[in-house]
Short mmCIF file of C-alpha atoms in Angstrom, two decimals:
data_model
loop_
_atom_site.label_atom_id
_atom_site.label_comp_id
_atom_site.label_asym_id
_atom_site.label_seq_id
_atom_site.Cartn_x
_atom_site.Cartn_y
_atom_site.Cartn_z
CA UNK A 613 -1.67 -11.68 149.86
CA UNK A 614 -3.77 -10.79 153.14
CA UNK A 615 -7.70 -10.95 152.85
CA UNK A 616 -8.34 -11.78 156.35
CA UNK A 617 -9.69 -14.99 155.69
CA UNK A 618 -12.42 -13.16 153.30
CA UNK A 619 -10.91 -15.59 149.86
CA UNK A 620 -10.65 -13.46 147.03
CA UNK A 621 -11.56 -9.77 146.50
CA UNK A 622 -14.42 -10.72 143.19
CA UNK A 623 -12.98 -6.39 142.76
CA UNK A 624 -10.06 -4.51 142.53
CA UNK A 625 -10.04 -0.98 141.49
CA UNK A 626 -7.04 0.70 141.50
CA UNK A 627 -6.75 4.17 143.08
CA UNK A 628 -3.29 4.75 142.64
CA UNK A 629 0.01 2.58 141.98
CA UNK A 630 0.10 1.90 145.84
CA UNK A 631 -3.32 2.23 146.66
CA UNK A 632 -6.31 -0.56 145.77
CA UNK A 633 -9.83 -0.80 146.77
CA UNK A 634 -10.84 -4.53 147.64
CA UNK A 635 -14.21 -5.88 147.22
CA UNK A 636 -15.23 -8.97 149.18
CA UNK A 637 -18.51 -11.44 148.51
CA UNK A 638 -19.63 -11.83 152.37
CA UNK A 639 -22.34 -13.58 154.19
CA UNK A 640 -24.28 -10.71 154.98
CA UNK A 641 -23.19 -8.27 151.57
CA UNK A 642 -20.53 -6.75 150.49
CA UNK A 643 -16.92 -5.72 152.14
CA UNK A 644 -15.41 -2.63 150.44
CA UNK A 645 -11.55 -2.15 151.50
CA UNK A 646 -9.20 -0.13 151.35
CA UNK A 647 -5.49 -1.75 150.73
CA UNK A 648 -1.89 0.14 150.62
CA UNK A 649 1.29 -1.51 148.94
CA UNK A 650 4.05 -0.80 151.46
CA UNK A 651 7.90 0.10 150.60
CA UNK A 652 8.46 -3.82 150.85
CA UNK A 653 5.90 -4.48 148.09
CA UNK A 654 3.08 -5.78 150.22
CA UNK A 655 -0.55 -5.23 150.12
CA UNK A 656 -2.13 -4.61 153.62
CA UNK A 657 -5.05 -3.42 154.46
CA UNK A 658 -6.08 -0.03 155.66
CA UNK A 659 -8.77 1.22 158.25
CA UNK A 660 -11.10 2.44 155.82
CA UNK A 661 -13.88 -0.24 155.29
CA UNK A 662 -17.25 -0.08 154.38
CA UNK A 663 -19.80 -2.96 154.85
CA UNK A 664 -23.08 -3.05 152.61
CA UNK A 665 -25.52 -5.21 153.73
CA UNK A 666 -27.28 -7.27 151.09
CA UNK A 667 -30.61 -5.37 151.13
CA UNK A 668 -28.85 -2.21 150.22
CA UNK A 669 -26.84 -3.90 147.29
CA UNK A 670 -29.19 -2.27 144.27
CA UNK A 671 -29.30 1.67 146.39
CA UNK A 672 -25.53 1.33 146.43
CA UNK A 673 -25.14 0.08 142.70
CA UNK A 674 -27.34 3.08 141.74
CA UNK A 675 -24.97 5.47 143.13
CA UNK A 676 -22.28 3.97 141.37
CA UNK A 677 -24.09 4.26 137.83
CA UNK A 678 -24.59 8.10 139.07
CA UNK A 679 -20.63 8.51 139.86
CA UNK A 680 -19.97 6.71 136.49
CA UNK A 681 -22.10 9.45 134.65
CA UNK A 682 -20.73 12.44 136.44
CA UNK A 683 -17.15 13.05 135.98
CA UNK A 684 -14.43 14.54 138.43
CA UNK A 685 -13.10 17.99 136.84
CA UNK A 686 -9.79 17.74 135.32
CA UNK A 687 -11.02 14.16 134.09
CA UNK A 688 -10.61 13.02 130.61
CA UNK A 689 -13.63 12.99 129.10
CA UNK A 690 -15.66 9.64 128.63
CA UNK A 691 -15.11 8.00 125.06
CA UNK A 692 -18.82 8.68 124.51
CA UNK A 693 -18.37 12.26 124.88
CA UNK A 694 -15.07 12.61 122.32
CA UNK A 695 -15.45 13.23 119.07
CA UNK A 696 -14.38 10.45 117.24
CA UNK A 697 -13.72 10.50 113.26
CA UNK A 698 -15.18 6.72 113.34
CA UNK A 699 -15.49 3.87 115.30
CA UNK A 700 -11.64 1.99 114.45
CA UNK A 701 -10.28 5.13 116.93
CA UNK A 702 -12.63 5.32 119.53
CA UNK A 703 -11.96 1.33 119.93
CA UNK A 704 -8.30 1.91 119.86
CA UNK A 705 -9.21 4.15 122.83
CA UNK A 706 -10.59 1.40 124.62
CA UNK A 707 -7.74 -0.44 124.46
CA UNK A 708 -5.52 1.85 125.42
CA UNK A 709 -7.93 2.84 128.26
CA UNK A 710 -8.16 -0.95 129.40
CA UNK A 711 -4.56 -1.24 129.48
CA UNK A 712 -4.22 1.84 131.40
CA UNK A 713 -2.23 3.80 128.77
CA UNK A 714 -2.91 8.00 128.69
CA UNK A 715 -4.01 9.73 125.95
CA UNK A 716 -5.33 12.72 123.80
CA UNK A 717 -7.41 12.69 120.79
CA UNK A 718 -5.89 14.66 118.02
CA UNK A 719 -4.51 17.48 120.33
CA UNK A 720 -2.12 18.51 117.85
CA UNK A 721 -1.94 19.79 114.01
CA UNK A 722 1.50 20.27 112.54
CA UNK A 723 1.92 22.65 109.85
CA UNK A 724 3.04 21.44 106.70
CA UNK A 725 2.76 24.20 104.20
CA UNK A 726 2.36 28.11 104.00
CA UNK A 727 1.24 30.44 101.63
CA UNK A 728 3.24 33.52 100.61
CA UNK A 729 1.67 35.27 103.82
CA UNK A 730 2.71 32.75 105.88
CA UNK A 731 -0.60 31.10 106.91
CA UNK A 732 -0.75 27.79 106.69
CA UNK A 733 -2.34 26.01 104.11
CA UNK A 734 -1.91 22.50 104.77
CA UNK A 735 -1.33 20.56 108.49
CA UNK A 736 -1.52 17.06 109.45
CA UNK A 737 -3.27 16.00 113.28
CA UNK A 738 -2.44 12.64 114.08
CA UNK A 739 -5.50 10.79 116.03
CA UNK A 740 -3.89 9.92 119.24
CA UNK A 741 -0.82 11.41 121.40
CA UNK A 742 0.06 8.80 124.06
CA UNK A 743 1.97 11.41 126.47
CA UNK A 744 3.97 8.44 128.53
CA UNK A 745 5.72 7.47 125.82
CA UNK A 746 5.49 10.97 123.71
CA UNK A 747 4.02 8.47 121.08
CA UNK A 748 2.22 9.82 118.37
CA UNK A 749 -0.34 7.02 116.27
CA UNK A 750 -2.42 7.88 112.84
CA UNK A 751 -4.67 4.94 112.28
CA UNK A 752 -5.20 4.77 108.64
CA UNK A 753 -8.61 2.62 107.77
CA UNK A 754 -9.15 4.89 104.47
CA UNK A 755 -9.70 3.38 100.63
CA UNK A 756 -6.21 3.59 98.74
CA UNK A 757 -6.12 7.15 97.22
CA UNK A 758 -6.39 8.74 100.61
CA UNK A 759 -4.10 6.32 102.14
CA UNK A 760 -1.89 7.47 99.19
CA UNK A 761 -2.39 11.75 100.11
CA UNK A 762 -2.33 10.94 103.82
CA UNK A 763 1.36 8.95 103.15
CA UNK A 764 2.37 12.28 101.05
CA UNK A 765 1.45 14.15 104.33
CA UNK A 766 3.30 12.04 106.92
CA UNK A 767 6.49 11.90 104.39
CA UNK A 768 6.21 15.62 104.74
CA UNK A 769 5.61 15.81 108.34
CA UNK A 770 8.78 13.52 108.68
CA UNK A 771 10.90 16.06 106.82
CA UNK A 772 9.99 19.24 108.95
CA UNK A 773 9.55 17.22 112.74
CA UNK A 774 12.12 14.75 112.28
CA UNK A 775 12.31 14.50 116.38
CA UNK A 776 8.13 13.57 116.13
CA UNK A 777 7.44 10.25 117.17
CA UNK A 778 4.87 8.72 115.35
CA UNK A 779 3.47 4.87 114.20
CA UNK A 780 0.94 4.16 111.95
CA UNK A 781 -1.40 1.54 111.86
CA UNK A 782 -2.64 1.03 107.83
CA UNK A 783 -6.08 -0.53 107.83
CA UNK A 784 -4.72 -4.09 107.45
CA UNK A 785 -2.36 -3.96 110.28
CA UNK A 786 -5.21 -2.89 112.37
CA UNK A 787 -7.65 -5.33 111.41
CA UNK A 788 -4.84 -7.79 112.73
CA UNK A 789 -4.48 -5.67 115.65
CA UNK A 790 -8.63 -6.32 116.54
CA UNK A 791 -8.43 -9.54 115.55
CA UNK A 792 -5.64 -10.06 117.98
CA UNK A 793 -8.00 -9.21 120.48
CA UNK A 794 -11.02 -11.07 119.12
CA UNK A 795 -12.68 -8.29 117.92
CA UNK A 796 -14.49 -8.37 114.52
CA UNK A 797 -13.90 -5.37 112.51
CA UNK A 798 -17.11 -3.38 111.54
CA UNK B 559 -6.79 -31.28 103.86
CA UNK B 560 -3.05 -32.13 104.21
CA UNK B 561 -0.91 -29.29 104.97
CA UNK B 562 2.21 -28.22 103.43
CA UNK B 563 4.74 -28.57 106.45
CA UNK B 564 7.56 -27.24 104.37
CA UNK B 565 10.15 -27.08 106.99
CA UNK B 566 9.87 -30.35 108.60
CA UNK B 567 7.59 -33.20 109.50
CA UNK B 568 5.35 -32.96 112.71
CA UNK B 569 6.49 -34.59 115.52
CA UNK B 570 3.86 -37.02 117.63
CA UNK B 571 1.00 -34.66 116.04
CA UNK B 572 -1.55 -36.36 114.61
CA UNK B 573 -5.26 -35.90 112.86
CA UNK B 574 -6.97 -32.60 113.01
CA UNK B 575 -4.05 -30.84 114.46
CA UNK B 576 -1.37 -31.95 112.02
CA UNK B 577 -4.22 -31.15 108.86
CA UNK B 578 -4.18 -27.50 111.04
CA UNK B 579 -0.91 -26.43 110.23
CA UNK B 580 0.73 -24.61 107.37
CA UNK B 581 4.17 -24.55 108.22
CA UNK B 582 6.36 -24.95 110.80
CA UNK B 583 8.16 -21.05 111.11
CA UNK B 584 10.61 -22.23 113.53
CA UNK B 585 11.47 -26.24 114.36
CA UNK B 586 11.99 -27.44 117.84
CA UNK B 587 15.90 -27.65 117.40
CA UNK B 588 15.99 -24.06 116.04
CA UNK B 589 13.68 -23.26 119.55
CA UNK B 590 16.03 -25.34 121.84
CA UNK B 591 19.05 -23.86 120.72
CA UNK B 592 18.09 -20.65 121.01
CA UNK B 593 16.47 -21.02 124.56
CA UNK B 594 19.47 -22.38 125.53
CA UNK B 595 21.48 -19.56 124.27
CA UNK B 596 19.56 -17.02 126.09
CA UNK B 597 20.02 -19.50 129.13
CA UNK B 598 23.62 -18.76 128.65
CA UNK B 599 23.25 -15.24 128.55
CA UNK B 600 21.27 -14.92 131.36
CA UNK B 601 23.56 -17.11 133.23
CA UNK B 602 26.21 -14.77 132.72
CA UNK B 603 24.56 -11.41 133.35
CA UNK B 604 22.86 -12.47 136.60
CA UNK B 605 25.78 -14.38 138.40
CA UNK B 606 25.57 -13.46 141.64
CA UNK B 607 22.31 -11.74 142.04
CA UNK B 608 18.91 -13.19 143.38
CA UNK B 609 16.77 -13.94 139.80
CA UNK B 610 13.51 -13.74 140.00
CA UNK B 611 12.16 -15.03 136.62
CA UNK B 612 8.45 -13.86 136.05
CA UNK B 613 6.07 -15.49 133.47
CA UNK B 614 2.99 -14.16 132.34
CA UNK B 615 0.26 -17.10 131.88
CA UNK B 616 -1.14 -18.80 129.90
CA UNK B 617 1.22 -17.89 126.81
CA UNK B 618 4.85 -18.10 128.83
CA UNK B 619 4.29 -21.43 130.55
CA UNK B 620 6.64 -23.45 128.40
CA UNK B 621 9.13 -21.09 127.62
CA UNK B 622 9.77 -20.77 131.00
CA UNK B 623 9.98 -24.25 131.91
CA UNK B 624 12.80 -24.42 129.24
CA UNK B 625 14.50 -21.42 129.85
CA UNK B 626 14.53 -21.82 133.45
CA UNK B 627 16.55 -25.07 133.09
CA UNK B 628 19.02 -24.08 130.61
CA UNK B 629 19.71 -21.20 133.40
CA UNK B 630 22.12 -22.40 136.04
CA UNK B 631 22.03 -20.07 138.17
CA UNK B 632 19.34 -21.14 141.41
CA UNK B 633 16.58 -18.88 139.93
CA UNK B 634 13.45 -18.37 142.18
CA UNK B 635 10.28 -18.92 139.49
CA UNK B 636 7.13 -17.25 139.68
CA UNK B 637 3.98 -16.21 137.47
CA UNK B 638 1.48 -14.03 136.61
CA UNK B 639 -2.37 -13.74 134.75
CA UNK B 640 -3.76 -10.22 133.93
CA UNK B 641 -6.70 -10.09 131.56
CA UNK B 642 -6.95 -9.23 128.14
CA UNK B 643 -8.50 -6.59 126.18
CA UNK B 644 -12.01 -8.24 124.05
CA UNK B 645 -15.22 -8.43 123.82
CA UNK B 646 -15.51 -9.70 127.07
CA UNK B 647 -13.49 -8.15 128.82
CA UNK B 648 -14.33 -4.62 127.71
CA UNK B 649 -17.39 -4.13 130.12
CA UNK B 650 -14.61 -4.42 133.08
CA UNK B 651 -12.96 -1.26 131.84
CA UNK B 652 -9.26 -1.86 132.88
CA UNK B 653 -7.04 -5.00 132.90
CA UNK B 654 -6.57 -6.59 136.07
CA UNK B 655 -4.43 -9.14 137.52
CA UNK B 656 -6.28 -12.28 137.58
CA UNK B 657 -3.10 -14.58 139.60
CA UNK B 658 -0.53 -11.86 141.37
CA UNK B 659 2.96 -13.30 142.06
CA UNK B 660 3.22 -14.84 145.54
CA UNK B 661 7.36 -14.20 145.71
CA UNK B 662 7.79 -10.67 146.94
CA UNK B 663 10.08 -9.24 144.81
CA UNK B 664 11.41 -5.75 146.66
CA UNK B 665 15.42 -5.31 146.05
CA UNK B 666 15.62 -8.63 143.85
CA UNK B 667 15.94 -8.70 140.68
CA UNK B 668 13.51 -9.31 138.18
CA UNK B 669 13.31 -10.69 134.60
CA UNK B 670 9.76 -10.99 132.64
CA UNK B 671 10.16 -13.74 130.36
CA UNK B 672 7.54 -13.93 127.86
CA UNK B 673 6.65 -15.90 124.70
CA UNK B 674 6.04 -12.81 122.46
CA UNK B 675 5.66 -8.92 122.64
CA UNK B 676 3.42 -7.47 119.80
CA UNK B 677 1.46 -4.08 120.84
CA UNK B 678 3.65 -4.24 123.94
CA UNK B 679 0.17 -3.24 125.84
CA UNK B 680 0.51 -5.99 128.60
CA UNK B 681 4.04 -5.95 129.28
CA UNK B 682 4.10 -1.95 129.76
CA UNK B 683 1.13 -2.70 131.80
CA UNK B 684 3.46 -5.32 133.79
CA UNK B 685 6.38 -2.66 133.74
CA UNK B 686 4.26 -0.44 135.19
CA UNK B 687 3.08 -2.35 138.44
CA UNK B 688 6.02 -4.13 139.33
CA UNK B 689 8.13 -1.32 139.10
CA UNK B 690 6.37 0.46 142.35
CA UNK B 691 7.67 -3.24 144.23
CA UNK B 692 10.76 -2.02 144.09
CA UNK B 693 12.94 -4.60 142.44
CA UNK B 694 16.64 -4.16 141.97
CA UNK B 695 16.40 -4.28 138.59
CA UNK B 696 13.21 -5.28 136.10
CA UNK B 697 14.29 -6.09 132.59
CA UNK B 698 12.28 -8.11 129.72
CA UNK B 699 13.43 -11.58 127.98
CA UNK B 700 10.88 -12.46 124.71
CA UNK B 701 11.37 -15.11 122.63
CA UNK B 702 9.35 -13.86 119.59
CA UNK B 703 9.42 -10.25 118.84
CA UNK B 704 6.49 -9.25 116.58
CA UNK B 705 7.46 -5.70 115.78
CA UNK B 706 4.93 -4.82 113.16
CA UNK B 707 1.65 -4.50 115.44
CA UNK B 708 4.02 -2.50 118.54
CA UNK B 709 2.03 0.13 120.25
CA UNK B 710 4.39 0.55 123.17
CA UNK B 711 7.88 0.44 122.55
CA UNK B 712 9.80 -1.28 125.35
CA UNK B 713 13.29 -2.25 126.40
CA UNK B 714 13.94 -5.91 125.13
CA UNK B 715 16.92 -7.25 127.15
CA UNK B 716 17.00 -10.52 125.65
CA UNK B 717 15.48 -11.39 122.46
CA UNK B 718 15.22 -14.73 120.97
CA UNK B 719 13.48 -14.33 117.22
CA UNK B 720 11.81 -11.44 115.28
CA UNK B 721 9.08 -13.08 113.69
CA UNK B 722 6.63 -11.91 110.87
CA UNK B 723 3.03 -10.64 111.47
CA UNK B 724 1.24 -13.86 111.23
CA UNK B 725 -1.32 -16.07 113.36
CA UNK B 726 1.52 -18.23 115.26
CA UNK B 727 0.82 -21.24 117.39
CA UNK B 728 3.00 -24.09 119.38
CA UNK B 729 5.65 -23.87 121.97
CA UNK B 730 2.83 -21.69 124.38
CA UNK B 731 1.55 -19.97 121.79
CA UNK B 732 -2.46 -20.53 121.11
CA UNK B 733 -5.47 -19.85 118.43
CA UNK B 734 -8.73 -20.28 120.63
CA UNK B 735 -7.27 -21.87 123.42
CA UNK B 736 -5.42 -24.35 120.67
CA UNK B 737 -2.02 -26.14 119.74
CA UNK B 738 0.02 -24.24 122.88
CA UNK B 739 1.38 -27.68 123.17
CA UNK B 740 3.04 -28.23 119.72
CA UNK B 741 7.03 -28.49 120.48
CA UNK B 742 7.44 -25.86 117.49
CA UNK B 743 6.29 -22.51 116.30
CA UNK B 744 4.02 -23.48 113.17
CA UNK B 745 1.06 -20.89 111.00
CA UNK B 746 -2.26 -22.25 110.80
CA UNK B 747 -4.05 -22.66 107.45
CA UNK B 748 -6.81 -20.55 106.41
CA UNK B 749 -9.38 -23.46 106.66
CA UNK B 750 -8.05 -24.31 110.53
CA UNK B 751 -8.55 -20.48 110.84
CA UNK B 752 -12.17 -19.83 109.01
CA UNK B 753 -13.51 -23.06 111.40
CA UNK B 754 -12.33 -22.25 114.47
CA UNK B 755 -13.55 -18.58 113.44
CA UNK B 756 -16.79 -20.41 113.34
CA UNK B 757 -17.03 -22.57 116.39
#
């Protein structure tokens, strides 16, 4: 790994599969670099480099926050800003955020049953759609007689899409799943 | 409180460690055997080619020492830390590699060997950034398969047990930081569970 003699980067923020932005504690501040991965595999570093002296450390970590709070358009939405049924899915969103893994929020209901008129009267929306792995998940955290319907529903939804992908986490699989993690469940 | 060790005796564990333990889910010969059967099989499948074998710290540590010897093939050995999703780590955001591998790996071929897949969320993650190194090939050796918590199904090349959905420690495998050095793959009881809950 090159750093120039800098040490370690304290940051790396990814920009791309073959692109990496390098932070570097220096004497004076703060070294911001840009690295590329080349065909071979290694990380060297590009021209663009941006030195912040110490005094402008907090100016430059408010612009940041501001970047944070504004997102690019086509961006997916913060988790703050998605309208979670409760908070088991919008940690399960973390985690697949942390880990880098894509997703959508209940983007799609399947039908399950019509009326004689052929509207629908009953669908089923799983809570996630991981599109990399056209995965979709249904955390179940509900008391026993929903679990119960909501099984009744995914039986059904089984029949009709057999090609649909889709895992469920029951409440005490996903309580193991947090606790994996080291996260007490609320 | 003693603990029920219903499969065999500890070995050279003593005290707290050997109250710790409910039972011993796989025994050290059952672990050798099969680490040198997937030796063998590795053997076989990469004679010829330039190995790379790739652990993921701290969990893989052992099983790779092991498995690397019962390989004879002249493997090249190298490892890897990325962090994991918690409570502390969730400020950061994303997982990051916290120890990169210091072979480069373009056009050889590579095999992640790692003591367990459950979600699957850190080796897709590990998929995911060697493949753009180029390798000639990138497949995945596990020794425990946990299939009941899997997010992310992979491609398991070589697979030693499927194991049930339980707190598992020994052979690389910790609770806290705990018992990665236990020559076996043993449960913890619930009281060794509730106190280190607490500490």
């Amino acid at each position: 790994m090159q750093m120039e003699g800098r040490g370690d980067p304290i940051e790396r923020l990814e920009r791309s599969r073959n692109e990496e932005i390098r932070i570097f504690l220096a004497e004076a501040g703060i070294d911001v670099q840009v690295f590329r991965r080349t065909p071979e595999g290694e990380w060297v570093p590009g021209e663009e480099r941006l030195q912040i002296p110490m005094d402008l450390l907090d100016r430059f970590r408010e612009i940041l926050h501001e970047a944070e709070e504004s997102s690019a358009p086509g961006e997916r939405a913060p988790l703050h800003r998605v309208p979670f049924a409760n908070p088991s899915e919008e940690e399960f969103a973390r985690i697949l955020d942390f880990y880098q893994i894509e997703w959508q929020y209940e983007p799609k209901g399947f039908p399950l049953d019509w009326n004689g008129n052929g509207q629908v009267t009953e669908s089923f929306t799983p809570d996630f759609y991981l599109p990399q792995f056209d995965l979709y998940i249904e955390l179940t955290t509900l008391k026993q007689d929903l679990v119960t319907k909501k099984n009744r529903k995914i039986r059904r939804l089984r029949e009709l899409y057999p090609t649909v992908n889709l895992k469920i986490f029951y409440g005490r699989d996903y309580r193991k799943l947090l606790e994996r993690f080291g996260i007490v469940h609320q | 409180m003693g603990a029920d060790l219903s499969r065999k005796p500890p070995r050279h564990v003593e005290g707290e460690m050997a109250d710790d333990l409910a039972e011993i889910l796989i025994p050290e010969a059952e672990l050798q055997a099969k680490v040198h059967e997937l030796g063998a099989a590795i053997s076989r499948d990469y004679a010829g080619k330039d190995l790379v074998l790739i652990s993921v710290l701290r969990g893989g540590f052992i099983f790779l020492a092991d498995l690397c010897r019962a390989v004879t093939l002249p493997v090249t050995v190298d490892v890897m830390a990325v962090s994991s999703y918690g409570p502390d780590a969730r400020p950061l955001g994303v997982v990051k590699i916290l120890k990169d591998l210091d072979e480069s790996v373009t056009g050889r071929d590579l095999l992640i060997v790692e003591d367990v897949i459950d979600t699957g969320l850190t080796l897709s993650y590990l998929l995911r950034n060697l493949e753009p190194r180029v390798p000639a090939s990138l497949k995945i050796c596990v020794l425990l398969d946990k299939p009941a918590r899997r997010i992310v199904d992979l491609p398991i090349a070589y697979r030693g047990f499927e194991i049930p959905d339980k707190f598992l420690v020994g052979y690389g495998l910790d609770y806290r930081q705990r018992y990665r050095n236990l020559p076996y793959i043993a449960t913890l009881t619930k009281e060794a569970l509730d106190r280190l809950n607490r500490q």
